[in-house]
mmCIF file of C-alpha atoms in Angstrom:
data_model
loop_
_atom_site.group_PDB
_atom_site.id
_atom_site.type_symbol
_atom_site.label_atom_id
_atom_site.label_comp_id
_atom_site.label_asym_id
_atom_site.label_seq_id
_atom_site.Cartn_x
_atom_site.Cartn_y
_atom_site.Cartn_z
ATOM 1 C CA UNK A 115 -10.905 -0.925 11.532
ATOM 2 C CA UNK A 116 -8.923 1.492 9.470
ATOM 3 C CA UNK A 117 -6.000 -0.540 11.036
ATOM 4 C CA UNK A 118 -7.645 -3.452 9.757
ATOM 5 C CA UNK A 119 -8.471 -2.221 6.297
ATOM 6 C CA UNK A 120 -5.005 -1.030 6.271
ATOM 7 C CA UNK A 121 -3.476 -3.991 6.574
ATOM 8 C CA UNK A 122 -5.746 -5.470 3.963
ATOM 9 C CA UNK A 123 -4.493 -2.880 1.696
ATOM 10 C CA UNK A 124 -1.444 -3.788 1.508
ATOM 11 C CA UNK A 125 -2.045 -7.570 1.212
ATOM 12 C CA UNK A 126 -2.727 -8.780 4.504
ATOM 13 C CA UNK A 127 -5.475 -11.162 4.303
ATOM 14 C CA UNK A 128 -5.131 -14.326 6.297
ATOM 15 C CA UNK A 129 -8.338 -14.275 8.530
ATOM 16 C CA UNK A 130 -6.236 -15.751 11.444
ATOM 17 C CA UNK A 131 -3.051 -13.201 11.343
ATOM 18 C CA UNK A 132 -5.697 -10.455 11.042
ATOM 19 C CA UNK A 133 -7.420 -11.843 14.041
ATOM 20 C CA UNK A 134 -4.413 -11.904 16.306
ATOM 21 C CA UNK A 135 -3.389 -8.397 15.311
ATOM 22 C CA UNK A 136 -6.606 -6.907 16.221
ATOM 23 C CA UNK A 137 -6.127 -8.163 19.642
ATOM 24 C CA UNK A 138 -3.047 -7.351 20.013
ATOM 25 C CA UNK A 139 -2.518 -3.889 20.562
ATOM 26 C CA UNK A 140 0.241 -2.264 18.906
ATOM 27 C CA UNK A 141 -0.012 1.033 21.594
ATOM 28 C CA UNK A 142 1.254 -0.903 24.499
ATOM 29 C CA UNK A 143 4.787 -2.100 22.507
ATOM 30 C CA UNK A 144 5.103 1.843 22.281
ATOM 31 C CA UNK A 145 6.450 4.360 25.084
ATOM 32 C CA UNK A 146 6.131 8.398 24.804
ATOM 33 C CA UNK A 147 5.605 10.478 21.506
ATOM 34 C CA UNK A 148 5.240 7.294 19.719
ATOM 35 C CA UNK A 149 2.380 5.611 21.264
ATOM 36 C CA UNK A 150 -0.014 8.555 19.869
ATOM 37 C CA UNK A 151 1.275 6.642 16.377
ATOM 38 C CA UNK A 152 0.681 2.905 16.701
ATOM 39 C CA UNK A 153 -1.847 2.768 14.581
ATOM 40 C CA UNK A 154 -0.025 4.511 11.271
ATOM 41 C CA UNK A 155 1.861 1.758 9.063
ATOM 42 C CA UNK A 156 5.243 3.073 9.658
ATOM 43 C CA UNK A 157 8.323 1.557 11.986
ATOM 44 C CA UNK A 158 9.243 3.506 14.960
ATOM 45 C CA UNK A 159 12.305 3.921 17.273
ATOM 46 C CA UNK A 160 12.229 1.439 20.498
ATOM 47 C CA UNK A 161 14.782 1.244 22.934
ATOM 48 C CA UNK A 162 18.347 0.151 22.135
ATOM 49 C CA UNK A 163 18.411 1.565 19.018
ATOM 50 C CA UNK A 164 16.204 -0.872 17.619
ATOM 51 C CA UNK A 165 12.492 -0.207 16.107
ATOM 52 C CA UNK A 166 9.235 -1.991 16.012
ATOM 53 C CA UNK A 167 8.251 -2.700 12.809
ATOM 54 C CA UNK A 168 5.127 -1.509 10.883
ATOM 55 C CA UNK A 169 2.243 -3.466 11.540
ATOM 56 C CA UNK A 170 1.836 -3.894 7.493
ATOM 57 C CA UNK A 171 5.420 -5.530 7.393
ATOM 58 C CA UNK A 172 4.518 -7.720 10.252
ATOM 59 C CA UNK A 173 1.373 -8.651 8.786
ATOM 60 C CA UNK A 174 3.191 -9.869 5.912
ATOM 61 C CA UNK A 175 5.748 -11.737 7.274
ATOM 62 C CA UNK A 176 2.846 -13.616 10.151
ATOM 63 C CA UNK A 177 1.163 -14.283 7.031
ATOM 64 C CA UNK A 178 3.876 -15.721 5.261
ATOM 65 C CA UNK A 179 5.086 -18.333 7.765
ATOM 66 C CA UNK A 180 1.505 -19.276 7.985
ATOM 67 C CA UNK A 181 1.644 -20.472 11.735
ATOM 68 C CA UNK A 182 -0.472 -23.264 12.545
ATOM 69 C CA UNK A 183 -1.592 -24.120 16.400
ATOM 70 C CA UNK A 184 0.558 -26.740 17.178
ATOM 71 C CA UNK A 185 3.791 -25.191 16.159
ATOM 72 C CA UNK A 186 6.685 -24.163 17.625
ATOM 73 C CA UNK A 187 8.017 -21.043 16.635
ATOM 74 C CA UNK A 188 11.362 -19.605 17.288
ATOM 75 C CA UNK A 189 11.685 -15.816 16.434
ATOM 76 C CA UNK A 190 15.303 -14.241 15.929
ATOM 77 C CA UNK A 191 14.752 -10.403 17.331
ATOM 78 C CA UNK A 192 12.627 -10.102 20.014
ATOM 79 C CA UNK A 193 12.263 -6.239 20.021
ATOM 80 C CA UNK A 194 9.733 -4.750 21.491
ATOM 81 C CA UNK A 195 7.922 -8.374 21.582
ATOM 82 C CA UNK A 196 5.127 -7.130 19.055
ATOM 83 C CA UNK A 197 5.700 -9.578 16.928
ATOM 84 C CA UNK A 198 6.064 -12.074 19.499
ATOM 85 C CA UNK A 199 2.397 -11.330 21.148
ATOM 86 C CA UNK A 200 1.223 -11.843 17.625
ATOM 87 C CA UNK A 201 2.809 -15.189 16.826
ATOM 88 C CA UNK A 202 1.698 -15.947 20.610
ATOM 89 C CA UNK A 203 -2.001 -16.338 19.420
ATOM 90 C CA UNK A 204 -1.280 -18.261 16.365
ATOM 91 C CA UNK A 205 1.148 -21.291 17.889
ATOM 92 C CA UNK A 206 1.096 -23.369 20.615
ATOM 93 C CA UNK A 207 5.071 -22.118 21.868
ATOM 94 C CA UNK A 208 6.572 -18.937 20.810
ATOM 95 C CA UNK A 209 10.757 -18.752 21.704
ATOM 96 C CA UNK A 210 12.023 -15.398 21.024
ATOM 97 C CA UNK A 211 15.630 -14.162 21.012
ATOM 98 C CA UNK A 212 17.389 -11.061 21.435
ATOM 99 C CA UNK A 213 20.613 -9.360 21.446
ATOM 100 C CA UNK A 214 19.747 -6.322 24.184
ATOM 101 C CA UNK A 215 18.482 -7.866 28.028
ATOM 102 C CA UNK A 216 17.008 -4.492 28.575
ATOM 103 C CA UNK A 217 14.157 -5.680 25.592
ATOM 104 C CA UNK A 218 14.001 -8.949 26.469
ATOM 105 C CA UNK A 219 13.464 -7.944 30.441
ATOM 106 C CA UNK A 220 10.405 -5.420 28.747
ATOM 107 C CA UNK A 221 9.025 -7.421 26.338
ATOM 108 C CA UNK A 222 8.836 -10.843 29.188
ATOM 109 C CA UNK A 223 7.497 -8.074 31.443
ATOM 110 C CA UNK A 224 4.099 -6.691 28.987
ATOM 111 C CA UNK A 225 3.825 -10.541 28.297
ATOM 112 C CA UNK A 226 3.424 -11.395 31.910
ATOM 113 C CA UNK A 227 1.210 -7.991 32.433
ATOM 114 C CA UNK A 228 -1.059 -8.980 28.906
ATOM 115 C CA UNK A 229 -1.428 -12.895 31.045
ATOM 116 C CA UNK A 230 0.301 -14.234 27.507
ATOM 117 C CA UNK A 231 1.898 -17.419 28.756
ATOM 118 C CA UNK A 232 3.446 -18.927 25.932
ATOM 119 C CA UNK A 233 6.306 -16.777 24.857
ATOM 120 C CA UNK A 234 9.873 -17.474 26.203
ATOM 121 C CA UNK A 235 11.546 -14.882 25.944
ATOM 122 C CA UNK A 236 15.589 -14.831 25.823
ATOM 123 C CA UNK A 237 18.854 -13.286 25.915
ATOM 124 C CA UNK A 238 20.606 -14.213 23.894
ATOM 125 C CA UNK A 239 22.887 -14.202 20.058
ATOM 126 C CA UNK A 240 19.889 -15.261 17.709
ATOM 127 C CA UNK A 241 22.700 -16.134 14.734
ATOM 128 C CA UNK A 242 22.697 -18.892 16.713
ATOM 129 C CA UNK A 243 18.981 -19.624 17.034
ATOM 130 C CA UNK A 244 18.173 -21.958 20.214
ATOM 131 C CA UNK A 245 19.734 -25.398 19.949
ATOM 132 C CA UNK A 246 18.160 -27.089 22.717
ATOM 133 C CA UNK A 247 14.668 -26.617 21.745
ATOM 134 C CA UNK A 248 15.279 -27.733 18.437
ATOM 135 C CA UNK A 249 13.640 -28.365 15.779
ATOM 136 C CA UNK A 250 11.162 -25.916 15.094
ATOM 137 C CA UNK A 251 8.422 -26.041 13.038
ATOM 138 C CA UNK A 252 8.676 -22.169 12.304
ATOM 139 C CA UNK A 253 11.530 -19.516 12.373
ATOM 140 C CA UNK A 254 11.260 -15.494 12.208
ATOM 141 C CA UNK A 255 14.259 -13.560 11.477
ATOM 142 C CA UNK A 256 13.252 -9.552 12.584
ATOM 143 C CA UNK A 257 16.875 -8.346 11.104
ATOM 144 C CA UNK A 258 18.976 -9.011 7.481
ATOM 145 C CA UNK A 259 21.222 -11.743 6.600
ATOM 146 C CA UNK A 260 23.295 -11.614 3.808
ATOM 147 C CA UNK A 261 22.225 -15.159 3.706
ATOM 148 C CA UNK A 262 19.738 -17.342 5.252
ATOM 149 C CA UNK A 263 22.152 -18.541 8.332
ATOM 150 C CA UNK A 264 22.514 -22.268 8.107
ATOM 151 C CA UNK A 265 22.495 -22.742 11.686
ATOM 152 C CA UNK A 266 19.058 -21.669 12.137
ATOM 153 C CA UNK A 267 18.308 -23.954 8.858
ATOM 154 C CA UNK A 268 19.647 -27.133 10.491
ATOM 155 C CA UNK A 269 17.336 -25.919 13.289
ATOM 156 C CA UNK A 270 14.361 -25.883 10.660
ATOM 157 C CA UNK A 271 11.985 -29.428 10.846
ATOM 158 C CA UNK A 272 11.827 -31.276 7.547
ATOM 159 C CA UNK A 273 8.323 -29.323 6.415
ATOM 160 C CA UNK A 274 9.356 -26.299 8.418
ATOM 161 C CA UNK A 275 9.211 -22.275 6.961
ATOM 162 C CA UNK A 276 11.689 -19.760 7.671
ATOM 163 C CA UNK A 277 10.672 -15.951 6.921
ATOM 164 C CA UNK A 278 13.057 -13.495 6.547
ATOM 165 C CA UNK A 279 14.644 -10.209 4.868
ATOM 166 C CA UNK A 280 18.227 -11.148 3.220
ATOM 167 C CA UNK A 281 20.520 -8.481 1.535
ATOM 168 C CA UNK A 282 23.134 -5.936 2.442
ATOM 169 C CA UNK A 283 21.911 -3.494 5.367
ATOM 170 C CA UNK A 284 23.089 -0.479 2.856
ATOM 171 C CA UNK A 285 20.561 -1.517 0.336
ATOM 172 C CA UNK A 286 16.862 -2.532 -0.191
ATOM 173 C CA UNK A 287 16.939 -6.065 1.397
ATOM 174 C CA UNK A 288 14.489 -8.816 -0.175
ATOM 175 C CA UNK A 289 11.909 -10.787 2.453
ATOM 176 C CA UNK A 290 12.121 -14.313 1.730
ATOM 177 C CA UNK A 291 10.623 -17.177 2.845
ATOM 178 C CA UNK A 292 12.395 -21.147 2.880
ATOM 179 C CA UNK A 293 10.546 -24.247 3.261
ATOM 180 C CA UNK A 294 12.475 -27.062 3.968
ATOM 181 C CA UNK A 295 12.024 -30.173 1.971
ATOM 182 C CA UNK A 296 13.285 -33.461 1.879
ATOM 183 C CA UNK A 297 14.763 -32.736 -1.467
ATOM 184 C CA UNK A 298 16.657 -29.399 -0.164
ATOM 185 C CA UNK A 299 15.600 -26.306 0.453
ATOM 186 C CA UNK A 300 13.042 -23.777 -1.792
ATOM 187 C CA UNK A 301 13.135 -20.050 -2.100
ATOM 188 C CA UNK A 302 10.181 -17.821 -2.350
ATOM 189 C CA UNK A 303 11.199 -14.096 -2.872
ATOM 190 C CA UNK A 304 8.252 -12.199 -1.464
ATOM 191 C CA UNK A 305 8.820 -8.529 -1.595
ATOM 192 C CA UNK A 306 11.704 -5.725 -0.696
ATOM 193 C CA UNK A 307 12.223 -4.690 2.719
ATOM 194 C CA UNK A 308 14.127 -2.547 5.144
ATOM 195 C CA UNK A 309 15.255 -3.723 8.215
ATOM 196 C CA UNK A 310 18.578 -3.750 11.269
ATOM 197 C CA UNK A 311 20.884 -6.341 10.279
ATOM 198 C CA UNK A 312 21.332 -9.513 11.581
ATOM 199 C CA UNK A 313 24.423 -8.733 14.787
ATOM 200 C CA UNK A 314 26.429 -11.468 16.127
ATOM 201 C CA UNK A 315 26.717 -11.616 19.887
ATOM 202 C CA UNK A 316 25.143 -10.029 22.724
ATOM 203 C CA UNK A 317 24.230 -6.367 22.952
ATOM 204 C CA UNK A 318 25.495 -3.530 25.063
ATOM 205 C CA UNK A 319 21.895 -1.952 26.456
#
């Protein structure tokens, strides 16, 4: 309950998002000493020099994405798999890509153990998206780009929403929501955030 209260106090108010976050135990996505800090609202280190985002940011990004039960979602940056697991409670299908094979393998093993069958985790260069599965109803980036990548915007359905951090990696970034309309792209700035940069190519584990 303390965990949900903390999320609400940071602006995560969507009932479906809160329920999904209550159902997914963050501790399962952490290892060693960090498991004990799973319910604190802070980012924590995971393998391959990456991080698991703080729960309030995960909640706010998920809320901004407005995922509906029939949606097909692309997540760029699998990381620990925590965000994908939450999305899996809200969407019909989640495709999650990461440049680190080790992270994808570990996340997929966890999804299997938790009987989550609607996530497909793939090792790939996320900056290219997944053209063979496009178009997507929703796209979520958990790494910062200087601008919303045109390749990913092209894979977003009309009426679709993309949520991502934008900005230079060494300064404050903005979390934005891009809605793709018949008339073009509609941008909304949500808040300041700090994420690892979106890198091209595959990572060395």
